[in-house]
CSV table of C-alpha atoms in Angstrom, one decimal:
chain,number,residue,atom,x,y,z
A,1,MET,CA,-34.5,45.9,-60.0
A,2,ASN,CA,-37.4,43.6,-60.1
A,3,ASP,CA,-37.6,44.0,-64.0
A,4,ILE,CA,-34.0,42.8,-64.2
A,5,ILE,CA,-34.7,39.7,-61.9
A,6,ASN,CA,-37.7,38.8,-64.1
A,7,GLU,CA,-35.7,39.1,-67.3
A,8,LEU,CA,-33.0,37.0,-65.9
A,9,GLN,CA,-35.6,34.4,-64.8
A,10,ASN,CA,-36.8,34.4,-68.4
A,11,ILE,CA,-33.5,33.2,-69.6
A,12,GLY,CA,-33.1,30.5,-67.0
A,13,PHE,CA,-32.0,31.9,-63.6
A,14,THR,CA,-33.7,31.4,-60.3
A,15,LYS,CA,-34.8,34.3,-58.3
A,16,TYR,CA,-31.9,33.7,-55.9
A,17,GLU,CA,-29.4,33.2,-58.6
A,18,SER,CA,-30.5,36.5,-60.2
A,19,GLN,CA,-30.0,38.3,-56.9
A,20,ILE,CA,-26.6,36.9,-56.4
A,21,TYR,CA,-25.5,37.8,-60.0
A,22,ILE,CA,-26.8,41.3,-59.7
A,23,SER,CA,-25.1,41.8,-56.3
A,24,LEU,CA,-21.7,40.7,-57.8
A,25,LEU,CA,-22.2,43.1,-60.8
A,26,LYS,CA,-22.6,45.8,-58.2
A,27,GLU,CA,-19.7,44.9,-56.1
A,28,SER,CA,-17.0,42.2,-56.4
A,29,PRO,CA,-15.2,40.2,-55.4
A,30,LEU,CA,-17.3,39.0,-52.4
A,31,THR,CA,-17.4,36.1,-50.0
A,32,GLY,CA,-20.4,34.0,-49.7
A,33,TYR,CA,-21.3,35.8,-46.4
A,34,GLU,CA,-21.0,39.1,-48.1
A,35,ILE,CA,-23.1,38.1,-51.0
A,36,SER,CA,-25.8,36.9,-48.7
A,37,LYS,CA,-25.8,40.2,-46.9
A,38,LEU,CA,-25.8,42.3,-50.1
A,39,SER,CA,-28.3,40.2,-52.1
A,40,GLY,CA,-30.8,39.3,-49.4
A,41,VAL,CA,-30.6,35.6,-50.3
A,42,PRO,CA,-30.7,33.7,-46.8
A,43,GLN,CA,-27.4,32.1,-45.7
A,44,SER,CA,-28.9,28.7,-45.7
A,45,LYS,CA,-29.5,29.1,-49.5
A,46,VAL,CA,-26.7,31.2,-50.8
A,47,TYR,CA,-24.0,28.5,-51.1
A,48,GLU,CA,-26.1,26.1,-53.1
A,49,ASN,CA,-27.0,28.8,-55.5
A,50,ILE,CA,-23.3,30.0,-55.7
A,51,THR,CA,-22.5,26.4,-56.6
A,52,LYS,CA,-25.1,26.3,-59.4
A,53,LEU,CA,-23.7,29.6,-60.8
A,54,LEU,CA,-20.2,28.3,-60.6
A,55,ASN,CA,-21.2,25.0,-62.5
A,56,ASN,CA,-22.9,27.2,-65.2
A,57,ASN,CA,-19.8,29.3,-65.6
A,58,ILE,CA,-21.7,32.5,-64.6
A,59,ILE,CA,-19.5,33.4,-61.7
A,60,ILE,CA,-15.8,32.5,-61.0
A,61,ASN,CA,-14.1,31.9,-57.6
A,62,VAL,CA,-11.0,33.8,-56.8
A,63,GLY,CA,-8.6,33.3,-53.9
A,64,THR,CA,-8.6,30.7,-51.4
A,65,ASP,CA,-8.6,32.4,-48.0
A,66,PRO,CA,-11.3,33.3,-48.0
A,67,ILE,CA,-12.9,32.3,-51.2
A,68,LYS,CA,-14.4,35.2,-53.1
A,69,TYR,CA,-16.6,35.4,-56.2
A,70,VAL,CA,-16.7,37.6,-59.3
A,71,PRO,CA,-19.4,37.5,-62.0
A,72,ILE,CA,-18.7,37.1,-65.8
A,73,SER,CA,-19.5,40.4,-67.7
A,74,PRO,CA,-23.1,40.9,-68.9
A,75,ASN,CA,-21.8,40.8,-72.5
A,76,GLU,CA,-20.3,37.4,-72.0
A,77,LEU,CA,-23.3,36.2,-70.2
A,78,LEU,CA,-25.8,37.2,-72.9
A,79,LYS,CA,-23.5,35.9,-75.6
A,80,ASN,CA,-23.3,32.4,-74.0
A,81,LYS,CA,-27.2,32.3,-73.3
A,82,LYS,CA,-27.8,33.3,-76.9
A,83,GLU,CA,-25.5,30.5,-78.1
A,84,GLU,CA,-27.2,28.0,-75.8
A,85,PHE,CA,-30.7,29.1,-76.9
A,86,ASN,CA,-29.7,28.8,-80.7
A,87,ASN,CA,-28.1,25.4,-80.0
A,88,SER,CA,-31.3,24.2,-78.4
A,89,MET,CA,-33.6,25.5,-81.0
A,90,ASP,CA,-31.5,23.8,-83.7
A,91,LYS,CA,-31.7,20.5,-81.9
A,92,LEU,CA,-35.4,20.9,-81.2
A,93,LYS,CA,-36.1,21.8,-84.8
A,94,ASN,CA,-34.3,18.6,-86.2
A,95,ASN,CA,-35.7,16.2,-83.5
A,96,LEU,CA,-39.3,17.5,-83.7
A,97,GLN,CA,-39.2,17.3,-87.5
A,98,ILE,CA,-38.1,13.7,-87.2
A,99,LEU,CA,-41.0,13.1,-84.9
A,100,ASN,CA,-43.5,14.8,-87.1
A,101,LYS,CA,-42.1,13.2,-90.3
A,102,GLY,CA,-44.9,12.0,-92.6
A,103,LYS,CA,-47.7,13.5,-90.6
A,104,ASN,CA,-50.3,15.5,-92.7
A,105,ILE,CA,-51.3,18.3,-90.3
A,106,GLU,CA,-54.5,20.0,-91.8
A,107,TYR,CA,-55.8,22.1,-88.7
A,108,VAL,CA,-57.5,25.5,-89.3
A,109,LEU,CA,-56.0,28.4,-87.4
A,110,ASN,CA,-58.3,31.3,-86.7
A,111,ILE,CA,-56.7,34.8,-86.8
A,112,LYS,CA,-58.4,37.9,-85.6
A,113,GLY,CA,-57.6,41.5,-86.4
A,114,ASP,CA,-56.3,43.1,-89.6
A,115,LYS,CA,-52.7,43.4,-88.1
A,116,ASN,CA,-52.5,39.9,-87.1
A,117,ILE,CA,-53.8,38.8,-90.5
A,118,LEU,CA,-51.3,40.9,-92.4
A,119,LYS,CA,-48.6,39.7,-90.1
A,120,LYS,CA,-49.4,36.1,-91.1
A,121,ALA,CA,-49.5,37.1,-94.7
A,122,ILE,CA,-46.1,38.7,-94.5
A,123,GLU,CA,-44.7,35.5,-92.9
A,124,MET,CA,-46.2,33.2,-95.6
A,125,ILE,CA,-44.8,35.5,-98.4
A,126,LYS,CA,-41.3,35.5,-96.8
A,127,ASN,CA,-41.3,31.6,-96.6
A,128,ALA,CA,-42.6,31.2,-100.2
A,129,LYS,CA,-40.4,29.0,-102.4
A,130,GLN,CA,-42.1,28.8,-105.9
A,131,GLU,CA,-45.4,30.7,-106.1
A,132,ILE,CA,-47.6,33.3,-104.4
A,133,ILE,CA,-51.2,33.8,-105.6
A,134,ILE,CA,-53.0,36.7,-103.8
A,135,SER,CA,-56.4,38.4,-104.0
A,136,CYS,CA,-57.0,41.4,-101.8
A,137,PRO,CA,-57.8,45.1,-101.8
A,138,TYR,CA,-55.2,47.5,-103.2
A,139,GLU,CA,-54.5,49.2,-99.8
A,140,GLU,CA,-53.6,45.8,-98.2
A,141,ILE,CA,-51.3,44.8,-101.3
A,142,LEU,CA,-49.5,48.0,-100.5
A,143,GLU,CA,-48.9,46.8,-97.0
A,144,LEU,CA,-47.5,43.6,-98.5
A,145,LYS,CA,-45.6,45.0,-101.4
A,146,LYS,CA,-42.1,45.1,-99.8
A,147,GLU,CA,-42.2,41.4,-99.2
A,148,LEU,CA,-43.7,40.7,-102.6
A,149,LEU,CA,-40.9,42.6,-104.3
A,150,ILE,CA,-38.3,40.7,-102.4
A,151,ALA,CA,-40.1,37.4,-103.4
A,152,TYR,CA,-40.2,38.6,-107.1
A,153,LYS,CA,-36.5,39.1,-107.1
A,154,LYS,CA,-36.0,35.6,-106.0
A,155,ASN,CA,-37.8,34.5,-109.1
A,156,ILE,CA,-40.9,33.4,-107.3
A,157,ASN,CA,-44.0,33.3,-109.6
A,158,ILE,CA,-46.6,35.9,-108.3
A,159,GLU,CA,-50.1,36.3,-109.4
A,160,ILE,CA,-52.1,39.3,-108.1
A,161,LEU,CA,-55.9,39.9,-108.4
A,162,LEU,CA,-57.0,43.4,-107.6
A,163,LEU,CA,-60.4,45.1,-107.3
A,164,GLU,CA,-59.1,48.3,-108.8
A,165,ASN,CA,-57.1,49.1,-112.0
A,166,LYS,CA,-54.0,50.3,-110.3
A,167,ASN,CA,-50.3,49.9,-111.0
A,168,LEU,CA,-47.9,48.2,-108.7
A,169,GLU,CA,-44.5,49.4,-109.7
A,170,GLY,CA,-42.0,46.5,-109.9
A,171,LEU,CA,-44.5,43.7,-110.0
A,172,ASP,CA,-46.3,42.1,-113.0
A,173,ASN,CA,-48.9,39.5,-113.5
A,174,ILE,CA,-51.6,42.0,-112.0
A,175,HIS,CA,-55.1,41.2,-113.0
A,176,ILE,CA,-58.3,43.2,-112.4
A,177,HIS,CA,-61.4,41.6,-110.8
A,178,GLY,CA,-64.0,41.8,-113.4
A,179,GLY,CA,-61.8,43.4,-116.0
A,180,ASN,CA,-61.0,47.0,-116.1
A,181,LYS,CA,-64.6,48.1,-114.9
A,182,THR,CA,-64.4,48.6,-111.2
A,183,THR,CA,-67.6,49.5,-109.5
A,184,LEU,CA,-68.5,50.5,-106.1
A,185,GLU,CA,-70.6,47.4,-105.9
A,186,ASN,CA,-67.6,45.3,-106.5
A,187,LYS,CA,-65.6,47.1,-103.7
A,188,MET,CA,-68.4,46.7,-101.3
A,189,LEU,CA,-68.9,42.9,-102.2
A,190,TYR,CA,-65.2,42.0,-101.7
A,191,LYS,CA,-63.2,43.2,-98.8
A,192,GLY,CA,-61.2,40.0,-98.1
A,193,ILE,CA,-57.9,38.4,-98.7
A,194,ILE,CA,-57.1,34.9,-100.2
A,195,LEU,CA,-53.3,34.2,-100.1
A,196,ILE,CA,-52.0,30.9,-101.4
A,197,VAL,CA,-48.3,30.0,-101.1
A,198,ASP,CA,-46.6,27.1,-103.1
A,199,ASN,CA,-50.1,25.4,-103.3
A,200,ASN,CA,-49.4,24.4,-99.8
A,201,GLU,CA,-51.1,26.8,-97.4
A,202,ILE,CA,-53.9,29.5,-97.5
A,203,LEU,CA,-54.8,32.4,-95.7
A,204,THR,CA,-58.5,33.7,-96.3
A,205,GLY,CA,-61.1,35.8,-94.7
A,206,ASN,CA,-62.2,39.3,-94.3
A,207,LEU,CA,-59.8,42.4,-93.8
A,208,SER,CA,-61.8,45.5,-93.4
A,209,GLU,CA,-63.4,45.3,-90.0
A,210,GLY,CA,-60.4,46.4,-87.9
A,211,ASN,CA,-60.1,44.3,-84.7
A,212,GLU,CA,-63.3,42.4,-85.8
A,213,ALA,CA,-61.6,41.0,-89.0
A,214,ILE,CA,-61.3,37.3,-88.9
A,215,SER,CA,-59.4,35.0,-91.3
A,216,ILE,CA,-58.3,31.4,-91.4
A,217,TRP,CA,-55.0,29.8,-92.2
A,218,THR,CA,-54.8,26.2,-93.1
A,219,LYS,CA,-53.0,23.5,-95.2
A,220,ASN,CA,-56.3,21.6,-95.7
A,221,SER,CA,-56.2,20.3,-99.2
A,222,ASN,CA,-59.9,20.9,-99.9
A,223,ILE,CA,-59.9,24.5,-98.7
A,224,LEU,CA,-56.7,25.0,-100.7
A,225,TYR,CA,-58.3,23.5,-103.8
A,226,ILE,CA,-61.4,25.7,-103.6
A,227,GLY,CA,-59.1,28.9,-103.1
A,228,VAL,CA,-56.8,28.1,-106.0
A,229,GLN,CA,-59.8,27.4,-108.4
A,230,TYR,CA,-61.7,30.5,-107.4
A,231,ILE,CA,-58.6,32.8,-108.0
A,232,LYS,CA,-57.7,31.1,-111.2
A,233,HIS,CA,-61.2,31.4,-112.4
A,234,GLU,CA,-61.3,35.1,-111.6
A,235,ILE,CA,-58.0,35.7,-113.3
A,236,TYR,CA,-59.2,33.8,-116.3
A,237,ILE,CA,-62.3,36.0,-116.5
A,238,SER,CA,-60.4,39.2,-116.1
A,239,GLU,CA,-58.2,38.3,-119.1
A,240,GLN,CA,-61.1,37.3,-121.2
A,241,ILE,CA,-63.0,40.6,-120.6
A,242,LYS,CA,-62.2,43.4,-123.2
A,243,GLY,CA,-60.0,45.9,-121.8
A,244,GLY,CA,-58.7,43.5,-119.0
A,245,TYR,CA,-55.6,45.1,-117.7
A,246,LYS,CA,-52.3,43.4,-117.2
A,247,ASN,CA,-49.3,45.5,-116.1
A,248,GLU,CA,-46.1,44.2,-118.0
A,249,GLN,CA,-42.7,44.9,-116.7
A,250,ASP,CA,-40.4,46.7,-119.2
């Protein structure tokens, strides 16, 4: 019961309103006095909370002598709350963007842990509009492959820089760090990620230390410039080295 009350409070109910609504779901119609007895809401508080629920169309009064109350169905309640939430989010999105218009936010966000880093990478890839440039180990590319394929089908340009000469079915523009010759030293030297989306945001840091992995995300133009230049240089080198591998789509 406490869990349900907590969840109702999460969507805007007070504790007393939650108790009243739950009591009416269990048994209705009820008078205000009966609601107080069943719900445990003090009589001195029950009618003001009933009035709030009536005003919010969460319960309905029936009859006149005496007045009794019934709840709307849980499905109707959740549908209404979802619509209210979505409407509020749309209004906030528009109004906050107006307030923030013209501001150049270049803060740096620290992200800890492989799972959180990959979660951020997936979010960035999903939001890409024009270009994705990524350099990271093959194992992590596999974690991101589903989103990369979706982006590829949207005709988003994708450039991938890998440590190992491995194929990624369905994707092209795959370049091998240092050409075809992959050494243990190369793998040990580089266990990180650089992901740049639309030349507008960058995620970079290490990936292979489990919960100790730390990466940063930012829109800082200087960090973006360094990341773009680094990956483009490595791609250029990989294509110049004899035997450099590039997987071409049929």
